[in-house]
Amino acid sequence: MTTMTQTAPLVRVEGVTKRFGSGDKEMVALSGLNLEVREGEFLSLLGPSGCGKSTALNIMGGLLTASEGTVTFSGEPLTEPSRNIGMMFQQAVMFPWRTTLENVLLPVEIFGEKKKDFIPKAEELLEMVGIRDFRDSYPWQLSGGMQQRAALCRVLLHDPKLLLLDEPFGALDEFTRESMNQELLRLQDYATSTAVLVTHNITEAVFMSDRVAVMSARPGRLVDIIEVPFDRPRRPELQTSTEFIKLVAKARQMLELQ
Amino acid sequence: MTTTAPPPAPVRSAPALRPSWWERFRNGSAWIVIATVALFIAIWEFFPQTGLVNRVLFPTFSETVAAFFQLLGGGYWWEDLAKTMSAVAIAWVIGCAFGFVMGVVLGTSPFMRQAITPYAIAVQALPKVVLAPLLIGWLGFGAESKIALAVIICFFPVWIDTMVGLALPSANEFKLMKSLRANRWQVFTKLQLPSALPMIMVGVKHALLLAFTGVIVAEILSASDGGLGKLTKEFASQLNMGLVYSVVTIVVILSITLVSIADVIERRVVFWSEESRSRKK
């Protein structure tokens, strides 16, 4: 059981609506979303395709601005990306002209810091995800899973308070995906950061999360939040337990009831 | 790349390993080339002797080889060679620089792209050689008009390839840069420019041959400044076709050499591009 001290939430999303286009072509992607992300938790946004969960994540990351409503991060209004927020996308997004290590160090260059100061940390992270031997290889010499491991190192390099994960392992095969999820939980714990994962995989959402926010299809709204009480670290065997299956069934029912 | 593939061994900048000539002899692929070349030379040698074509206009292979060595021994053409090559080099550098700047301006500013696109289409459609008389009229018969024509002919692919290349990065790549709060200059230097480099290299190579074409056309049109183009025109007017062939051969050797050098440079600079990687296999 994760014990949560009752402090102010890390992220507070209040009445956020997002519209794309205008006039006849207007499309409401999100409608009046209210959501709080607690410090240190792992929250999943679960919903069908087109339910605006990625839009919600991009707004939390400051990549998109809400048409209505507000987002606060650590109590401050969030209007642009912050270096305390790290984002991971569906693709690893590794630059083919940079070695793995150089890719991991990209944020350092953009923040205008000294690369030398971050090399030990980068190597430690690469070691943790088991690809240190590939530090001088190019991304196209790595498998998809290894590329995402490197992307994970890149996002963790500056110890972000908040990790925003947009189906980061969605393009990987089932086996790689499971091991990447384990890796992610381990590293989130190590980095003591808060994580928000966008997914349309019910089992994955329940397995990974402390809470699962279930969303409805367009326009995206929050249906309910499911608390997931299992201990950490979570073993893959958990997925066959009765309680786990019950929670998955509950989430599935919520998705179908809309 | 499949995600289930076993981890590939870290490759440390493996140079392109193409089969050597010796290997190609052994596996037989070299013989195809040798046979076609031999057949070509044989036809060249014997066909003019049949009397079906005028031997003055179509010298045999051996006569051409003799003319070639006569030209090489003559020495007077070195100056023409130097003039042509220096004009090509200057025009190529100016053309690439101009094309690159235009490509960057249009590739990064939607306003400029809107404003200039109609002219770009007009320039692209225009057979640029038609400007030669105009340029000669403006700039005279010297090297300037040669270089100007070559620049106008060669800058275009660099311009277009730079512009297109800068737009190549995916939405996710731009998103990553944005999430890191990269400014426009950082997005340009760390994402767009490297992404565009393979295409720019293609444009630069293309420009090299076009600059060559432009200079030689201008030399043929305004012979007074000299150059290899002028030589072919002179020899042709003297009906010394063996020498014309020889100059053409020199031009072919030069352009193949230049393109080969450019290929090597390209493979070094953009070793990571899909194109370079597929050529290594």
CSV table of C-alpha atoms in Angstrom, one decimal, chain B:
chain,number,residue,atom,x,y,z
B,1,MET,CA,14.5,-2.5,-37.3
B,2,THR,CA,12.7,-5.2,-35.4
B,3,THR,CA,12.3,-4.8,-31.7
B,4,THR,CA,12.8,-8.5,-31.0
B,5,ALA,CA,16.2,-8.6,-32.7
B,6,PRO,CA,19.1,-9.7,-30.5
B,7,PRO,CA,21.2,-6.7,-29.5
B,8,PRO,CA,23.6,-6.0,-32.4
B,9,ALA,CA,27.2,-5.7,-31.6
B,10,PRO,CA,28.3,-2.1,-31.2
B,11,VAL,CA,29.8,-1.2,-34.5
B,12,ARG,CA,32.6,1.3,-34.2
B,13,SER,CA,32.6,3.4,-37.4
B,14,ALA,CA,33.1,0.5,-39.7
B,15,PRO,CA,34.3,1.8,-43.1
B,16,ALA,CA,32.4,0.8,-46.2
B,17,LEU,CA,33.7,-2.6,-47.2
B,18,ARG,CA,33.1,-3.1,-50.9
B,19,PRO,CA,34.4,-6.1,-52.7
B,20,SER,CA,37.8,-5.4,-54.0
B,21,TRP,CA,38.7,-5.8,-57.7
B,22,TRP,CA,40.4,-9.0,-56.9
B,23,GLU,CA,37.3,-10.5,-55.3
B,24,ARG,CA,35.2,-9.3,-58.2
B,25,PHE,CA,37.6,-11.0,-60.6
B,26,ARG,CA,37.2,-14.2,-58.6
B,27,ASN,CA,33.4,-14.2,-58.4
B,28,GLY,CA,33.1,-13.2,-62.0
B,29,SER,CA,31.3,-9.9,-61.8
B,30,ALA,CA,34.2,-8.0,-63.1
B,31,TRP,CA,34.2,-9.9,-66.4
B,32,ILE,CA,30.8,-8.5,-67.3
B,33,VAL,CA,32.3,-5.0,-67.2
B,34,ILE,CA,35.4,-6.0,-69.0
B,35,ALA,CA,33.4,-7.7,-71.8
B,36,THR,CA,31.1,-4.8,-72.4
B,37,VAL,CA,34.0,-2.3,-72.5
B,38,ALA,CA,35.9,-4.6,-74.9
B,39,LEU,CA,32.8,-4.9,-77.2
B,40,PHE,CA,32.3,-1.2,-77.2
B,41,ILE,CA,35.9,-0.5,-78.1
B,42,ALA,CA,35.7,-3.2,-80.9
B,43,ILE,CA,32.6,-1.6,-82.4
B,44,TRP,CA,34.2,1.9,-82.2
B,45,GLU,CA,37.4,0.6,-83.9
B,46,PHE,CA,35.8,-1.3,-86.8
B,47,PHE,CA,32.6,0.5,-87.5
B,48,PRO,CA,34.1,3.7,-89.0
B,49,GLN,CA,36.3,1.4,-91.2
B,50,THR,CA,33.3,-0.1,-92.9
B,51,GLY,CA,32.7,3.1,-94.8
B,52,LEU,CA,29.1,3.4,-93.6
B,53,VAL,CA,30.0,6.6,-91.8
B,54,ASN,CA,32.4,9.4,-92.6
B,55,ARG,CA,35.8,8.6,-91.1
B,56,VAL,CA,36.7,12.3,-90.7
B,57,LEU,CA,33.6,12.8,-88.5
B,58,PHE,CA,33.8,9.5,-86.7
B,59,PRO,CA,37.5,8.5,-86.0
B,60,THR,CA,38.3,5.0,-84.8
B,61,PHE,CA,39.2,4.2,-81.3
B,62,SER,CA,43.0,3.9,-82.1
B,63,GLU,CA,42.9,7.3,-83.9
B,64,THR,CA,41.2,8.8,-80.9
B,65,VAL,CA,43.8,7.3,-78.5
B,66,ALA,CA,46.5,8.8,-80.7
B,67,ALA,CA,44.8,12.2,-80.7
B,68,PHE,CA,44.4,11.9,-76.9
B,69,PHE,CA,48.1,11.5,-76.4
B,70,GLN,CA,48.8,14.2,-79.0
B,71,LEU,CA,46.6,16.5,-76.9
B,72,LEU,CA,48.3,15.5,-73.6
B,73,GLY,CA,51.7,16.0,-75.2
B,74,GLY,CA,50.7,19.4,-76.6
B,75,GLY,CA,50.5,21.1,-73.3
B,76,TYR,CA,48.7,24.1,-74.6
B,77,TRP,CA,45.4,22.9,-73.2
B,78,TRP,CA,46.5,23.1,-69.5
B,79,GLU,CA,45.6,26.7,-69.4
B,80,ASP,CA,42.1,25.9,-70.7
B,81,LEU,CA,41.8,23.1,-68.2
B,82,ALA,CA,42.7,25.5,-65.4
B,83,LYS,CA,40.3,28.2,-66.6
B,84,THR,CA,37.4,25.7,-66.8
B,85,MET,CA,38.1,24.1,-63.4
B,86,SER,CA,38.6,27.4,-61.6
B,87,ALA,CA,35.4,28.7,-63.1
B,88,VAL,CA,33.6,25.5,-62.0
B,89,ALA,CA,35.0,25.7,-58.5
B,90,ILE,CA,34.1,29.3,-58.0
B,91,ALA,CA,30.6,28.9,-59.5
B,92,TRP,CA,30.0,25.8,-57.4
B,93,VAL,CA,31.0,27.4,-54.2
B,94,ILE,CA,28.9,30.5,-54.9
B,95,GLY,CA,26.0,28.5,-56.1
B,96,CYS,CA,26.0,26.2,-53.1
B,97,ALA,CA,26.4,29.1,-50.7
B,98,PHE,CA,23.6,31.0,-52.4
B,99,GLY,CA,21.3,27.9,-52.6
B,100,PHE,CA,22.0,27.1,-49.0
B,101,VAL,CA,21.1,30.6,-47.8
B,102,MET,CA,18.0,30.7,-49.9
B,103,GLY,CA,17.0,27.2,-48.6
B,104,VAL,CA,17.5,28.2,-45.0
B,105,VAL,CA,15.6,31.5,-45.4
B,106,LEU,CA,12.7,29.8,-47.2
B,107,GLY,CA,12.8,26.7,-45.0
B,108,THR,CA,12.6,28.6,-41.7
B,109,SER,CA,10.3,31.5,-42.6
B,110,PRO,CA,6.8,30.6,-43.9
B,111,PHE,CA,6.4,34.2,-44.9
B,112,MET,CA,9.4,34.2,-47.2
B,113,ARG,CA,8.3,30.8,-48.6
B,114,GLN,CA,4.9,32.2,-49.5
B,115,ALA,CA,6.5,35.3,-51.0
B,116,ILE,CA,9.2,33.5,-53.1
B,117,THR,CA,7.5,30.3,-54.2
B,118,PRO,CA,6.0,31.8,-57.4
B,119,TYR,CA,9.5,32.9,-58.5
B,120,ALA,CA,11.0,29.6,-57.5
B,121,ILE,CA,8.5,27.8,-59.8
B,122,ALA,CA,9.3,30.2,-62.6
B,123,VAL,CA,13.1,29.8,-62.2
B,124,GLN,CA,12.7,26.0,-62.0
B,125,ALA,CA,10.7,25.8,-65.2
B,126,LEU,CA,13.1,28.1,-67.1
B,127,PRO,CA,15.7,26.4,-69.2
B,128,LYS,CA,18.4,28.5,-67.7
B,129,VAL,CA,20.8,28.3,-70.7
B,130,VAL,CA,18.5,30.8,-72.4
B,131,LEU,CA,19.9,33.4,-70.0
B,132,ALA,CA,23.4,32.9,-71.4
B,133,PRO,CA,23.2,35.7,-74.1
B,134,LEU,CA,21.8,38.0,-71.5
B,135,LEU,CA,24.6,37.3,-69.1
B,136,ILE,CA,27.3,37.6,-71.7
B,137,GLY,CA,25.7,40.9,-72.7
B,138,TRP,CA,25.8,42.2,-69.1
B,139,LEU,CA,29.1,40.7,-68.0
B,140,GLY,CA,31.1,40.4,-71.2
B,141,PHE,CA,33.0,37.5,-72.6
B,142,GLY,CA,35.2,36.9,-69.6
B,143,ALA,CA,35.1,34.5,-66.8
B,144,GLU,CA,32.3,36.5,-65.0
B,145,SER,CA,29.6,35.5,-67.5
B,146,LYS,CA,30.7,31.8,-67.4
B,147,ILE,CA,30.6,31.8,-63.6
B,148,ALA,CA,27.3,33.6,-63.5
B,149,LEU,CA,25.6,31.1,-65.9
B,150,ALA,CA,27.0,28.2,-63.9
B,151,VAL,CA,25.8,29.7,-60.6
B,152,ILE,CA,22.3,30.2,-62.0
B,153,ILE,CA,22.2,26.6,-63.3
B,154,CYS,CA,23.7,25.0,-60.2
B,155,PHE,CA,22.2,26.8,-57.2
B,156,PHE,CA,18.7,25.4,-57.7
B,157,PRO,CA,19.0,21.9,-56.4
B,158,VAL,CA,20.9,23.1,-53.3
B,159,TRP,CA,18.2,25.6,-52.6
B,160,ILE,CA,15.3,23.1,-53.0
B,161,ASP,CA,17.1,20.2,-51.2
B,162,THR,CA,18.0,22.5,-48.2
B,163,MET,CA,14.5,23.8,-48.0
B,164,VAL,CA,12.9,20.3,-48.1
B,165,GLY,CA,15.6,18.9,-45.8
B,166,LEU,CA,14.9,21.4,-43.1
B,167,ALA,CA,11.2,20.2,-43.0
B,168,LEU,CA,12.2,16.5,-42.7
B,169,PRO,CA,12.2,16.2,-38.9
B,170,SER,CA,9.1,14.4,-37.5
B,171,ALA,CA,6.5,16.1,-35.3
B,172,ASN,CA,7.9,14.0,-32.4
B,173,GLU,CA,11.4,15.4,-32.9
B,174,PHE,CA,10.1,18.9,-32.8
B,175,LYS,CA,8.0,18.0,-29.8
B,176,LEU,CA,11.1,16.7,-28.0
B,177,MET,CA,13.0,19.9,-28.7
B,178,LYS,CA,10.0,22.0,-27.5
B,179,SER,CA,9.7,19.9,-24.3
B,180,LEU,CA,13.3,20.8,-23.6
B,181,ARG,CA,12.6,24.5,-24.2
B,182,ALA,CA,15.0,24.6,-27.1
B,183,ASN,CA,15.1,28.0,-28.8
B,184,ARG,CA,14.8,28.4,-32.6
B,185,TRP,CA,18.5,28.5,-33.1
B,186,GLN,CA,19.0,25.3,-31.1
B,187,VAL,CA,16.1,23.6,-33.0
B,188,PHE,CA,17.8,24.7,-36.2
B,189,THR,CA,21.4,23.6,-35.4
B,190,LYS,CA,20.7,20.5,-33.4
B,191,LEU,CA,17.7,19.1,-35.2
B,192,GLN,CA,16.9,20.6,-38.6
B,193,LEU,CA,20.3,21.2,-40.1
B,194,PRO,CA,21.6,17.7,-39.2
B,195,SER,CA,18.4,16.2,-40.5
B,196,ALA,CA,18.7,18.1,-43.7
B,197,LEU,CA,22.4,17.3,-44.3
B,198,PRO,CA,21.9,14.1,-46.3
B,199,MET,CA,19.6,16.0,-48.7
B,200,ILE,CA,21.9,19.0,-48.9
B,201,MET,CA,24.7,16.7,-49.8
B,202,VAL,CA,22.7,15.3,-52.7
B,203,GLY,CA,22.0,18.9,-53.9
B,204,VAL,CA,25.6,19.8,-53.5
B,205,LYS,CA,26.7,16.8,-55.6
B,206,HIS,CA,24.1,17.6,-58.2
B,207,ALA,CA,25.3,21.2,-58.3
B,208,LEU,CA,28.8,20.1,-59.0
B,209,LEU,CA,27.8,18.5,-62.3
B,210,LEU,CA,25.5,21.4,-63.2
B,211,ALA,CA,28.2,23.9,-62.6
B,212,PHE,CA,30.4,21.9,-64.9
B,213,THR,CA,27.7,22.0,-67.5
B,214,GLY,CA,27.1,25.7,-67.1
B,215,VAL,CA,30.7,26.6,-67.5
B,216,ILE,CA,31.2,24.5,-70.6
B,217,VAL,CA,28.0,25.8,-72.2
B,218,ALA,CA,29.2,29.3,-71.6
B,219,GLU,CA,32.6,28.6,-73.0
B,220,ILE,CA,31.1,27.2,-76.2
B,221,LEU,CA,28.9,30.2,-76.5
B,222,SER,CA,31.6,32.9,-75.7
B,223,ALA,CA,34.9,31.3,-76.7
B,224,SER,CA,37.2,34.2,-76.1
B,225,ASP,CA,38.0,33.4,-72.5
B,226,GLY,CA,39.2,29.9,-73.3
B,227,GLY,CA,38.4,26.7,-71.5
B,228,LEU,CA,37.6,23.1,-72.4
B,229,GLY,CA,34.4,24.2,-74.0
B,230,LYS,CA,36.2,26.5,-76.3
B,231,LEU,CA,38.7,23.7,-77.2
B,232,THR,CA,35.9,21.4,-78.3
B,233,LYS,CA,34.4,24.1,-80.4
B,234,GLU,CA,37.7,25.0,-82.0
B,235,PHE,CA,38.6,21.4,-82.8
B,236,ALA,CA,35.2,20.7,-84.2
B,237,SER,CA,35.4,23.6,-86.5
B,238,GLN,CA,38.8,22.3,-87.7
B,239,LEU,CA,37.0,18.9,-88.2
B,240,ASN,CA,39.6,17.4,-85.9
B,241,MET,CA,37.2,15.0,-84.3
B,242,GLY,CA,39.8,12.9,-82.6
B,243,LEU,CA,40.8,15.9,-80.5
B,244,VAL,CA,37.1,16.7,-79.8
B,245,TYR,CA,36.7,13.1,-78.5
B,246,SER,CA,39.8,13.6,-76.4
B,247,VAL,CA,38.5,16.7,-74.7
B,248,VAL,CA,35.2,15.0,-74.1
B,249,THR,CA,37.0,12.1,-72.6
B,250,ILE,CA,38.9,14.4,-70.3
B,251,VAL,CA,35.6,16.0,-69.2
B,252,VAL,CA,34.2,12.6,-68.5
B,253,ILE,CA,37.2,11.6,-66.4
B,254,LEU,CA,37.1,14.9,-64.5
B,255,SER,CA,33.4,14.7,-63.7
B,256,ILE,CA,33.6,11.0,-62.6
B,257,THR,CA,36.6,11.9,-60.4
B,258,LEU,CA,34.8,14.9,-58.9
B,259,VAL,CA,31.6,12.9,-58.2
B,260,SER,CA,33.6,10.0,-56.7
B,261,ILE,CA,35.4,12.4,-54.4
B,262,ALA,CA,32.0,13.9,-53.5
B,263,ASP,CA,30.6,10.5,-52.8
B,264,VAL,CA,33.4,9.6,-50.4
B,265,ILE,CA,33.0,12.9,-48.6
B,266,GLU,CA,29.2,12.4,-48.4
B,267,ARG,CA,29.7,8.9,-46.9
B,268,ARG,CA,32.0,10.4,-44.3
B,269,VAL,CA,29.8,13.3,-43.4
B,270,VAL,CA,26.4,11.7,-43.3
B,271,PHE,CA,27.5,8.1,-42.5
B,272,TRP,CA,24.3,7.8,-40.4
B,273,SER,CA,21.8,8.5,-43.2
B,274,GLU,CA,19.6,5.7,-44.4
B,275,GLU,CA,21.2,6.2,-47.8
B,276,SER,CA,24.8,5.8,-46.6
B,277,ARG,CA,23.8,2.8,-44.4
B,278,SER,CA,22.1,1.0,-47.2
B,279,ARG,CA,25.1,1.5,-49.4
B,280,LYS,CA,27.4,-0.1,-46.8
B,281,LYS,CA,25.5,-3.4,-46.9
